[in-house]
Amino acid sequence: MIEKTSENDVNNGNVIPVTLDANFFFERAVRSLDRFQYDKALKNFRKAVEYEPENPVNHCNIAGVLSEMGDYEASNEILTHVLENIDPAMTECHFYMANNFANMESFEEAERSLVTYLEEDANGEFLAESEELMELLQYELDRPAPLIRIKSREGVIEHERARTLLEEGKFTQAINLLEEIVTNTPDFLAAHNNLALAYFYMGRFTKAKECIMEVLKQDSGNLHALCNMAIFLQYEAGREQLDKLLLMLEAIVPFHQEHVFKLATTMGILGRHRIAYGHFRRLLKDEEVGGDAALYHYCAAAASNSGLYTEARRCWQQAIKLDPESVVPRFFLAQLQQAQGDGKTLPPISYNYQLPFQEQLKLWKDNKGSFTEEVANNPLLRSSFFWALRYGDANTKLQVTEALRWIEDEEMSEILQGLLEQQPLQEDKLQEAALLSLQRLIGSGSEEAIPLMEEKEASVLRHKGQPEWKEDWQRVIDQTLGMMDRRYDAAQKKDAELLWKQFVSSLYPDVPFIRHAGGWCAALEYLTAKLHRQPVTYREVAQRYGVSTSMVSRYARRIDDECQIQDNMNNSLSPFTENI
């Protein structure tokens, strides 16, 4: 006979009453999970949701069990419900969904969810797991994820982009991004340091020093900042502060590879070549970086500048083995051999892994100024341009200005505009070179540049003794712009005008007689359309202007020969506009 519980038993405390609430079913679900009893766990988590339907954790627990059971779609449905209807701030749901999508081999959706999690989650609870999943997705999709930022590591992604811009020599863009980072994250010291370097590369010493002072105010022992400060101080009058800082840096023996390299390059730049040589030798013994040809050049430069020519020769020979296509180690090795053959000491060698600046200018002149993409993106070279235009002699400035027209990007346009804005005017030959280069680079891409260019253009033409702009020349512009109206935007029409002015200016005083204005107009419109990647044929423009196709072709080739339009189109760059 089964004994029943009496009311007296309850009143006497012989039976513990059970409170059926969310916690009760939650605890039962957890015990079931410990025993891998997923069906029971799921049943108890659902009962917990019935008691507390607005608690997002209960819903996520159900989603977790469904995921363990392999029902990834149902799991994601619940997670989506949490985000849309219960708690949109529960960003970890995006991470759970990313894992579910990955298990379903829906890698695109997994990537989207994971990127959303990283960009929205402020705590970074699953940051390490996210990095592992990101590697998997990158392998499966065969491309990096389009990740803009990681909220829990504010500024890190942006800082990597800024570092890439610095490495590409795009200092203005890097400065804009780094300034935004340090404003939003004032304690991001690496960003302050790199901002200082970007200013320094552009020759803006005062701003560079301000950035370093901010770093040292927050961390007085920051090695990168101390090294940067030492380099900046050598450009100021007075040696006392620099000498004191150098004594401290000379006594440091850093442990981390990055710090060793920073200190080595700093000692080399500041003329402490023996100390630099010792640090570079340490790096060469590091298997991770010891196979880098550039590192052997750095060590060779330090050795040569210290009078250790045997070691310098050995390092350059090793650099040639590691980088047989580079002309740099061969050039310096030949210089060393020639100096030793003549019984002379080798002049100071730059630590930059590239040919000396004047040697590069000589090569470009021999090649009619053509630049490869690699050179155009060389940060050391671009920095040399900035410095040469600020501090070089007139001849160097002229050579650099002529070279700049072949590096077609926004930053070089700004440099040329700055050169044209200098008051009082520099010598007219330099002004003319800057004007022609700027015409090739920006045209009407910058509205502020147009009045400046027109004013300088008039000044240059007056100096050359050119007469007032002829009516026949202006008629070509007016007729072309009239025909282009409503089919081209203002920027494209301005490009056509600049192209014609460049053509006339380059030919003066041997400008051809304008017998068939319509042919020149058609050729001008044809080339402008091609520059802006608009589909057009000789026949179309010939019919529009009432001239023959052969005339348009002949005149277009004549303009192209003078202004080298086709070369720029082959390089996928317009010589007159900032935007491709």
XYZ file of C-alpha atoms in Angstrom:
580
model
C 0.000 0.000 0.000
C 1.344 3.346 -1.050
C 1.623 5.851 1.717
C 0.268 9.306 0.933
C 1.788 12.513 2.145
C -0.443 14.066 4.704
C -0.950 17.718 5.447
C 0.632 17.127 8.838
C 3.848 15.865 7.229
C 4.124 19.057 5.235
C 3.370 21.202 8.234
C 5.943 19.289 10.327
C 8.719 19.907 7.742
C 9.069 16.270 6.691
C 8.746 17.234 2.954
C 10.687 20.038 1.166
C 8.347 22.032 -1.091
C 9.469 22.448 -4.743
C 9.258 25.883 -6.371
C 8.661 25.448 -10.067
C 10.329 28.452 -11.705
C 12.893 29.214 -14.446
C 15.848 28.497 -12.157
C 14.468 25.075 -11.295
C 14.231 23.995 -14.913
C 17.547 25.690 -15.768
C 19.376 23.624 -13.135
C 17.723 20.425 -14.333
C 18.729 21.273 -17.919
C 22.354 21.814 -16.900
C 22.430 18.451 -15.117
C 21.064 16.821 -18.247
C 23.748 18.488 -20.351
C 26.432 17.173 -18.025
C 25.116 13.690 -18.761
C 24.876 14.484 -22.532
C 21.099 14.016 -22.326
C 20.325 16.670 -24.933
C 16.616 15.833 -25.314
C 15.998 16.307 -21.584
C 18.149 19.448 -21.517
C 16.182 20.921 -24.422
C 12.865 20.109 -22.724
C 13.941 21.790 -19.461
C 15.386 24.891 -21.180
C 12.071 25.300 -23.014
C 10.225 25.108 -19.691
C 12.569 27.841 -18.374
C 11.607 29.995 -21.366
C 7.914 29.507 -20.542
C 8.519 31.002 -17.095
C 10.802 33.814 -18.308
C 10.055 34.435 -21.996
C 11.840 37.815 -21.995
C 15.124 36.422 -20.685
C 17.439 36.153 -23.769
C 19.816 33.760 -21.992
C 17.141 31.071 -21.811
C 16.535 31.338 -25.551
C 20.297 31.182 -26.262
C 20.528 28.047 -24.160
C 17.925 26.390 -26.377
C 19.854 27.545 -29.454
C 23.026 26.071 -27.969
C 21.465 22.670 -27.386
C 19.966 22.631 -30.888
C 23.415 23.401 -32.282
C 24.927 20.522 -30.290
C 22.215 18.266 -31.719
C 23.120 19.376 -35.263
C 19.933 21.349 -35.899
C 21.806 24.496 -36.957
C 18.928 26.109 -38.850
C 16.566 25.898 -35.871
C 19.332 27.247 -33.650
C 19.806 30.261 -35.912
C 16.067 30.909 -36.026
C 16.039 31.272 -32.244
C 19.154 33.483 -32.242
C 17.586 35.702 -34.894
C 14.436 35.921 -32.753
C 16.561 37.060 -29.782
C 18.234 39.808 -31.801
C 15.080 41.023 -33.496
C 12.507 40.738 -30.706
C 14.142 40.385 -27.285
C 17.607 41.961 -26.944
C 19.323 43.477 -30.030
C 22.345 44.308 -27.838
C 23.102 40.614 -27.258
C 25.853 40.686 -29.878
C 27.248 37.246 -28.993
C 24.279 35.813 -30.902
C 26.054 36.849 -34.096
C 29.061 34.763 -33.061
C 26.851 31.733 -32.329
C 25.155 32.152 -35.707
C 28.538 32.382 -37.456
C 29.498 28.990 -35.992
C 26.201 27.482 -37.051
C 26.599 28.764 -40.616
C 30.167 27.455 -40.716
C 28.948 24.013 -39.626
C 26.393 24.162 -42.454
C 29.252 25.144 -44.822
C 27.460 28.411 -45.560
C 30.730 30.297 -45.391
C 29.517 33.605 -46.849
C 26.756 33.839 -44.223
C 29.215 32.756 -41.521
C 31.563 35.542 -42.549
C 28.787 38.142 -42.455
C 27.713 37.095 -38.959
C 31.278 36.983 -37.673
C 32.126 40.411 -39.089
C 28.948 41.793 -37.511
C 29.954 40.319 -34.154
C 33.470 41.767 -34.270
C 32.259 45.191 -35.368
C 29.467 45.430 -32.776
C 30.619 43.523 -29.685
C 32.228 45.812 -27.131
C 33.487 43.131 -24.730
C 35.364 40.822 -27.088
C 34.465 37.736 -25.063
C 34.919 35.460 -28.077
C 37.749 37.393 -29.721
C 40.255 34.504 -29.673
C 37.659 32.055 -30.996
C 36.676 34.582 -33.665
C 40.248 34.789 -34.904
C 40.340 31.016 -35.334
C 37.026 31.016 -37.168
C 38.200 33.923 -39.338
C 41.249 31.915 -40.418
C 38.996 29.006 -41.374
C 36.683 31.252 -43.395
C 39.605 32.965 -45.103
C 40.873 29.548 -46.170
C 37.467 28.379 -47.397
C 36.612 31.609 -49.225
C 40.186 32.140 -50.474
C 40.174 35.832 -49.516
C 40.410 38.014 -46.423
C 37.219 39.105 -44.685
C 35.957 42.650 -45.372
C 36.476 43.640 -41.742
C 36.508 47.384 -41.131
C 36.940 47.506 -37.359
C 36.863 45.429 -34.175
C 34.850 47.296 -31.588
C 36.424 45.587 -28.588
C 39.868 46.526 -29.930
C 39.030 50.069 -30.924
C 41.293 51.428 -33.642
C 43.303 48.232 -34.261
C 41.962 47.484 -37.745
C 42.124 51.160 -38.677
C 45.693 51.287 -37.407
C 46.674 48.354 -39.609
C 45.188 50.181 -42.597
C 47.161 53.280 -41.663
C 50.364 51.233 -41.390
C 49.703 49.831 -44.857
C 49.280 53.368 -46.204
C 52.588 54.350 -44.597
C 54.301 51.346 -46.155
C 52.886 52.366 -49.538
C 54.143 55.917 -49.081
C 50.637 57.427 -48.968
C 51.484 59.733 -46.082
C 48.614 62.215 -46.408
C 45.998 59.453 -46.288
C 47.817 57.799 -43.393
C 47.859 61.074 -41.464
C 44.118 61.580 -41.924
C 43.353 58.087 -40.631
C 45.849 58.204 -37.751
C 44.579 61.594 -36.594
C 41.085 60.113 -36.390
C 42.383 57.125 -34.410
C 44.283 59.162 -31.805
C 41.283 61.476 -31.405
C 38.953 58.558 -30.711
C 41.531 56.518 -28.774
C 43.993 58.903 -27.087
C 45.854 56.069 -25.305
C 46.647 54.225 -28.563
C 50.383 54.934 -28.375
C 51.369 53.008 -31.516
C 49.048 55.243 -33.532
C 50.667 58.362 -32.024
C 54.116 57.012 -32.938
C 53.146 56.247 -36.511
C 51.439 59.607 -36.860
C 54.718 61.219 -35.802
C 56.574 59.224 -38.454
C 54.067 60.210 -41.144
C 54.560 63.888 -40.285
C 58.312 63.370 -40.240
C 58.339 61.717 -43.681
C 56.615 64.814 -45.026
C 59.147 67.113 -43.367
C 56.707 68.489 -40.768
C 59.043 68.334 -37.768
C 56.989 70.420 -35.335
C 53.883 68.246 -35.685
C 56.011 65.089 -35.485
C 57.576 66.212 -32.224
C 54.179 67.104 -30.734
C 52.981 63.539 -31.341
C 56.057 62.054 -29.681
C 55.701 64.319 -26.654
C 52.143 63.022 -26.234
C 53.411 59.425 -26.213
C 56.182 60.155 -23.701
C 53.705 61.968 -21.479
C 51.709 58.719 -21.225
C 54.690 56.332 -21.250
C 58.075 57.885 -20.554
C 59.921 54.648 -21.366
C 58.308 53.941 -24.740
C 61.262 52.803 -26.873
C 59.692 53.674 -30.234
C 58.927 57.193 -29.032
C 62.411 57.667 -27.555
C 64.041 56.525 -30.815
C 61.790 58.775 -32.873
C 62.503 61.715 -30.589
C 66.249 61.183 -30.977
C 65.913 61.284 -34.764
C 63.791 64.438 -34.628
C 66.195 66.182 -32.264
C 69.076 65.954 -34.720
C 67.282 68.508 -36.877
C 67.146 71.063 -34.067
C 69.829 73.429 -32.885
C 71.717 72.376 -29.779
C 72.996 68.891 -28.957
C 72.635 68.664 -25.200
C 69.207 67.024 -25.149
C 70.110 64.677 -28.014
C 73.416 63.600 -26.449
C 71.685 62.814 -23.168
C 69.050 60.743 -24.947
C 71.688 58.933 -27.007
C 73.601 57.878 -23.899
C 70.440 56.261 -22.569
C 69.623 54.514 -25.874
C 73.181 53.202 -26.289
C 72.892 51.374 -22.963
C 69.660 49.570 -23.934
C 69.816 45.924 -25.056
C 66.253 45.154 -26.164
C 64.828 41.645 -26.136
C 61.950 41.784 -28.626
C 62.811 41.544 -32.321
C 60.803 44.658 -33.181
C 62.619 46.728 -30.540
C 66.033 45.465 -31.683
C 65.293 46.539 -35.246
C 63.968 49.943 -34.166
C 67.019 50.654 -32.036
C 69.405 49.408 -34.740
C 67.956 51.655 -37.436
C 67.858 54.614 -35.037
C 71.521 54.187 -34.112
C 72.396 53.979 -37.801
C 70.471 57.121 -38.712
C 72.140 58.992 -35.848
C 75.641 57.914 -36.900
C 76.218 55.337 -34.141
C 77.154 52.770 -36.771
C 79.105 50.351 -34.575
C 76.180 50.039 -32.183
C 73.782 49.668 -35.116
C 76.022 46.953 -36.552
C 75.876 44.997 -33.301
C 72.077 45.089 -33.219
C 71.755 44.122 -36.901
C 74.116 41.201 -36.311
C 71.795 39.986 -33.547
C 68.859 40.114 -35.960
C 70.726 38.135 -38.635
C 70.981 35.262 -36.150
C 67.200 35.242 -35.761
C 65.820 32.496 -38.015
C 62.554 34.363 -38.479
C 64.116 37.400 -40.193
C 67.654 36.266 -40.968
C 66.817 35.459 -44.599
C 65.797 39.010 -45.497
C 68.008 40.650 -48.157
C 67.143 44.130 -46.889
C 68.396 43.202 -43.420
C 71.737 42.163 -44.908
C 71.916 45.546 -46.636
C 71.273 47.321 -43.329
C 74.038 45.312 -41.711
C 76.349 45.995 -44.673
C 75.660 49.732 -44.443
C 76.434 49.730 -40.713
C 79.610 47.728 -41.321
C 80.767 49.940 -44.199
C 80.061 53.120 -42.252
C 82.114 51.618 -39.400
C 85.038 50.807 -41.702
C 84.382 47.056 -41.552
C 84.593 46.570 -45.317
C 85.169 42.810 -45.287
C 81.961 42.284 -43.345
C 80.132 44.774 -45.562
C 81.216 42.862 -48.672
C 80.049 39.578 -47.175
C 76.637 41.014 -46.311
C 76.060 42.536 -49.767
C 77.104 39.273 -51.416
C 74.549 37.445 -49.267
C 71.892 40.041 -50.163
C 72.562 39.354 -53.860
C 71.985 35.636 -53.277
C 68.725 36.314 -51.439
C 67.474 38.977 -53.867
C 69.206 38.334 -57.225
C 66.879 40.632 -59.199
C 67.607 43.728 -57.095
C 70.156 46.241 -58.371
C 70.676 47.689 -54.885
C 73.231 45.279 -53.337
C 75.097 45.004 -56.654
C 75.372 48.796 -56.880
C 76.830 49.195 -53.393
C 79.126 46.187 -53.765
C 80.507 47.708 -56.971
C 80.951 51.035 -55.177
C 82.867 49.281 -52.393
C 85.118 47.398 -54.805
C 85.871 50.550 -56.788
C 86.709 52.542 -53.654
C 89.021 49.820 -52.371
C 90.668 49.525 -55.795
C 91.364 53.259 -55.738
C 92.609 53.062 -52.168
C 89.778 55.294 -50.929
C 87.210 55.044 -48.184
C 83.603 54.536 -49.174
C 81.324 57.570 -48.605
C 78.537 57.144 -45.987
C 75.993 54.543 -47.090
C 72.272 55.060 -46.594
C 70.422 52.395 -44.633
C 67.514 52.528 -47.077
C 67.331 49.439 -49.256
C 67.221 51.383 -52.503
C 69.558 53.211 -54.842
C 70.694 56.704 -53.848
C 68.155 59.350 -54.809
C 70.277 60.964 -57.531
C 70.970 57.548 -59.054
C 67.240 56.877 -59.275
C 66.595 60.235 -60.914
C 69.307 59.425 -63.432
C 67.679 56.090 -64.269
C 64.245 57.646 -64.711
C 65.688 60.322 -66.988
C 67.315 57.634 -69.139
C 63.965 55.848 -69.322
C 62.113 59.034 -70.313
C 60.573 59.387 -66.910
C 58.530 56.183 -66.910
C 57.806 54.768 -63.446
C 56.832 51.277 -62.489
C 54.025 50.665 -60.002
C 56.601 49.377 -57.526
C 58.498 52.684 -57.586
C 55.313 54.722 -57.414
C 54.372 52.902 -54.193
C 57.829 53.093 -52.626
C 57.444 54.984 -49.320
C 61.137 55.833 -49.024
C 61.122 57.252 -52.519
C 57.974 59.270 -51.946
C 59.407 60.586 -48.694
C 62.529 61.600 -50.630
C 60.305 63.582 -52.973
C 58.727 65.472 -50.089
C 62.101 66.262 -48.586
C 63.668 67.240 -51.905
C 60.855 69.706 -52.646
C 61.119 71.232 -49.185
C 64.877 71.310 -48.672
C 66.603 70.443 -51.987
C 68.455 72.828 -54.291
C 66.781 74.275 -57.404
C 68.133 71.591 -59.754
C 66.929 68.730 -57.532
C 63.511 70.366 -57.153
C 63.229 70.683 -60.917
C 64.138 67.019 -61.501
C 61.688 65.835 -58.852
C 58.907 68.065 -60.178
C 59.314 66.656 -63.664
C 59.328 63.134 -62.247
C 56.170 63.684 -60.189
C 53.963 63.907 -63.237
C 54.429 60.146 -63.678
C 53.216 59.263 -60.188
C 49.568 59.971 -60.688
C 47.692 60.124 -57.393
C 45.981 62.585 -55.121
C 48.885 63.012 -52.739
C 51.319 64.047 -55.475
C 48.724 66.492 -56.769
C 48.652 68.174 -53.351
C 52.453 68.418 -53.314
C 52.504 70.121 -56.708
C 49.738 72.511 -55.666
C 51.771 73.417 -52.606
C 54.789 74.096 -54.803
C 52.755 76.384 -57.065
C 51.355 78.265 -54.074
C 54.798 79.186 -52.724
C 55.309 82.936 -52.517
C 57.341 84.668 -53.755
C 57.378 82.684 -56.999
C 60.335 80.429 -57.502
C 62.206 80.400 -60.803
C 59.893 80.183 -63.794
C 61.312 76.936 -65.183
C 60.326 75.163 -61.980
C 56.895 76.823 -62.038
C 56.330 75.660 -65.603
C 57.352 72.085 -64.773
C 55.048 72.048 -61.761
C 52.163 73.416 -63.793
C 52.523 70.828 -66.560
C 52.809 68.012 -64.025
C 49.755 69.236 -62.140
C 47.765 69.452 -65.358
C 48.556 65.798 -66.015
C 47.601 64.773 -62.525
C 44.447 66.544 -61.406
C 42.836 68.760 -63.989
C 39.461 69.639 -62.578
C 39.531 66.969 -59.906
C 39.891 69.752 -57.342
C 37.796 72.880 -57.769
C 40.163 74.841 -55.563
C 43.059 74.002 -57.871
C 41.432 75.388 -61.029
C 41.841 79.145 -60.319
C 45.364 78.514 -59.061
C 46.303 76.582 -62.180
C 44.796 79.176 -64.494
C 46.636 81.997 -62.711
C 49.979 80.165 -62.770
C 49.412 79.062 -66.349
C 48.973 82.661 -67.450
C 52.110 83.651 -65.535
C 54.183 80.901 -67.182
C 52.912 81.698 -70.654
C 53.658 85.407 -70.187
C 57.200 84.617 -69.094
C 57.755 82.475 -72.184
C 56.867 85.433 -74.330
C 53.800 83.749 -75.729
C 51.245 86.194 -77.219
C 47.712 86.478 -75.924
C 45.666 83.325 -76.392
C 44.674 83.214 -80.054
C 41.068 83.329 -81.153
C 41.511 80.184 -83.298
C 42.759 78.228 -80.287
C 39.878 79.435 -78.122
C 37.374 78.578 -80.854
C 38.370 74.908 -80.613
C 37.645 74.957 -76.873
C 34.335 76.789 -77.228
C 33.056 74.567 -80.037
C 34.106 71.359 -78.252
C 32.537 72.358 -74.950
C 29.354 73.373 -76.754
C 29.083 69.969 -78.394
C 29.939 68.163 -75.169
C 27.216 70.013 -73.239
C 24.589 67.757 -71.620
C 26.541 64.631 -72.550
C 29.525 65.237 -70.252
C 29.802 66.642 -66.750
C 31.657 69.817 -65.777
C 34.795 67.976 -64.713
C 35.064 66.140 -68.036
C 34.598 69.342 -70.009
C 37.288 71.016 -67.943
C 39.598 68.107 -68.725
C 39.037 68.669 -72.441
C 39.984 72.333 -72.015
C 43.124 71.484 -70.036
C 44.146 68.873 -72.589
C 43.907 71.408 -75.422
C 45.853 74.016 -73.472
C 48.561 71.501 -72.683
C 48.784 70.516 -76.341
C 49.108 74.128 -77.529
C 51.546 75.026 -74.757
C 53.826 72.058 -75.478
C 53.990 72.937 -79.194
C 54.415 76.696 -78.871
C 55.723 78.492 -80.873
C 55.211 75.751 -83.496
C 51.448 75.430 -83.018
C 49.856 74.125 -86.231
C 47.520 76.391 -88.177
C 43.929 75.563 -87.225
C 42.529 74.975 -90.694
C 39.882 72.401 -89.731
C 38.661 73.348 -86.283
C 35.978 70.643 -86.355
C 38.605 67.930 -86.704
C 40.543 69.175 -83.699
C 37.311 69.456 -81.701
C 36.309 65.903 -82.576
C 39.761 64.603 -81.659
C 39.624 66.489 -78.365
C 36.223 65.046 -77.440
C 37.322 61.551 -78.486
C 40.416 61.626 -76.256
C 38.498 63.100 -73.311
C 35.868 60.362 -73.590
C 38.593 57.715 -73.686
C 40.263 59.192 -70.615
C 37.005 58.803 -68.712
C 36.429 55.266 -70.006
C 33.363 56.248 -72.007
C 32.603 54.070 -75.067
C 33.203 56.123 -78.203
C 34.490 55.585 -81.746
C 36.169 57.809 -84.312
C 33.128 57.404 -86.553
C 30.699 58.666 -83.891
C 32.575 61.871 -83.137
C 33.374 62.417 -86.836
C 29.670 62.354 -87.678
C 28.890 64.677 -84.792
C 31.357 67.317 -85.991
C 30.841 66.756 -89.722
C 34.408 65.681 -90.505
C 36.072 62.517 -91.798
C 37.024 59.601 -89.594
C 40.600 59.715 -90.846
C 40.902 63.382 -89.831
C 39.750 62.638 -86.289
C 42.177 59.740 -86.071
C 45.076 61.819 -87.394
C 44.463 64.771 -85.073
C 43.901 62.522 -82.057
C 47.257 60.820 -82.697
C 48.892 64.246 -82.961
C 47.538 65.297 -79.554
C 48.416 61.909 -78.094
C 52.008 62.171 -79.337
C 52.457 65.474 -77.530
C 50.503 64.771 -74.347
C 51.094 60.989 -74.116
C 47.438 60.263 -73.488
C 47.573 56.630 -74.577
C 50.368 55.827 -72.126
C 48.196 57.012 -69.272
C 45.188 55.064 -70.519
C 47.338 51.930 -70.727
C 48.282 52.487 -67.107
C 44.565 52.728 -66.239
C 45.094 56.237 -64.916
C 43.642 59.476 -66.188
C 46.231 62.259 -66.341
C 43.680 64.909 -65.492
C 41.340 63.496 -62.893
C 41.846 62.264 -59.354
C 39.226 59.539 -59.576
C 39.731 56.583 -61.872
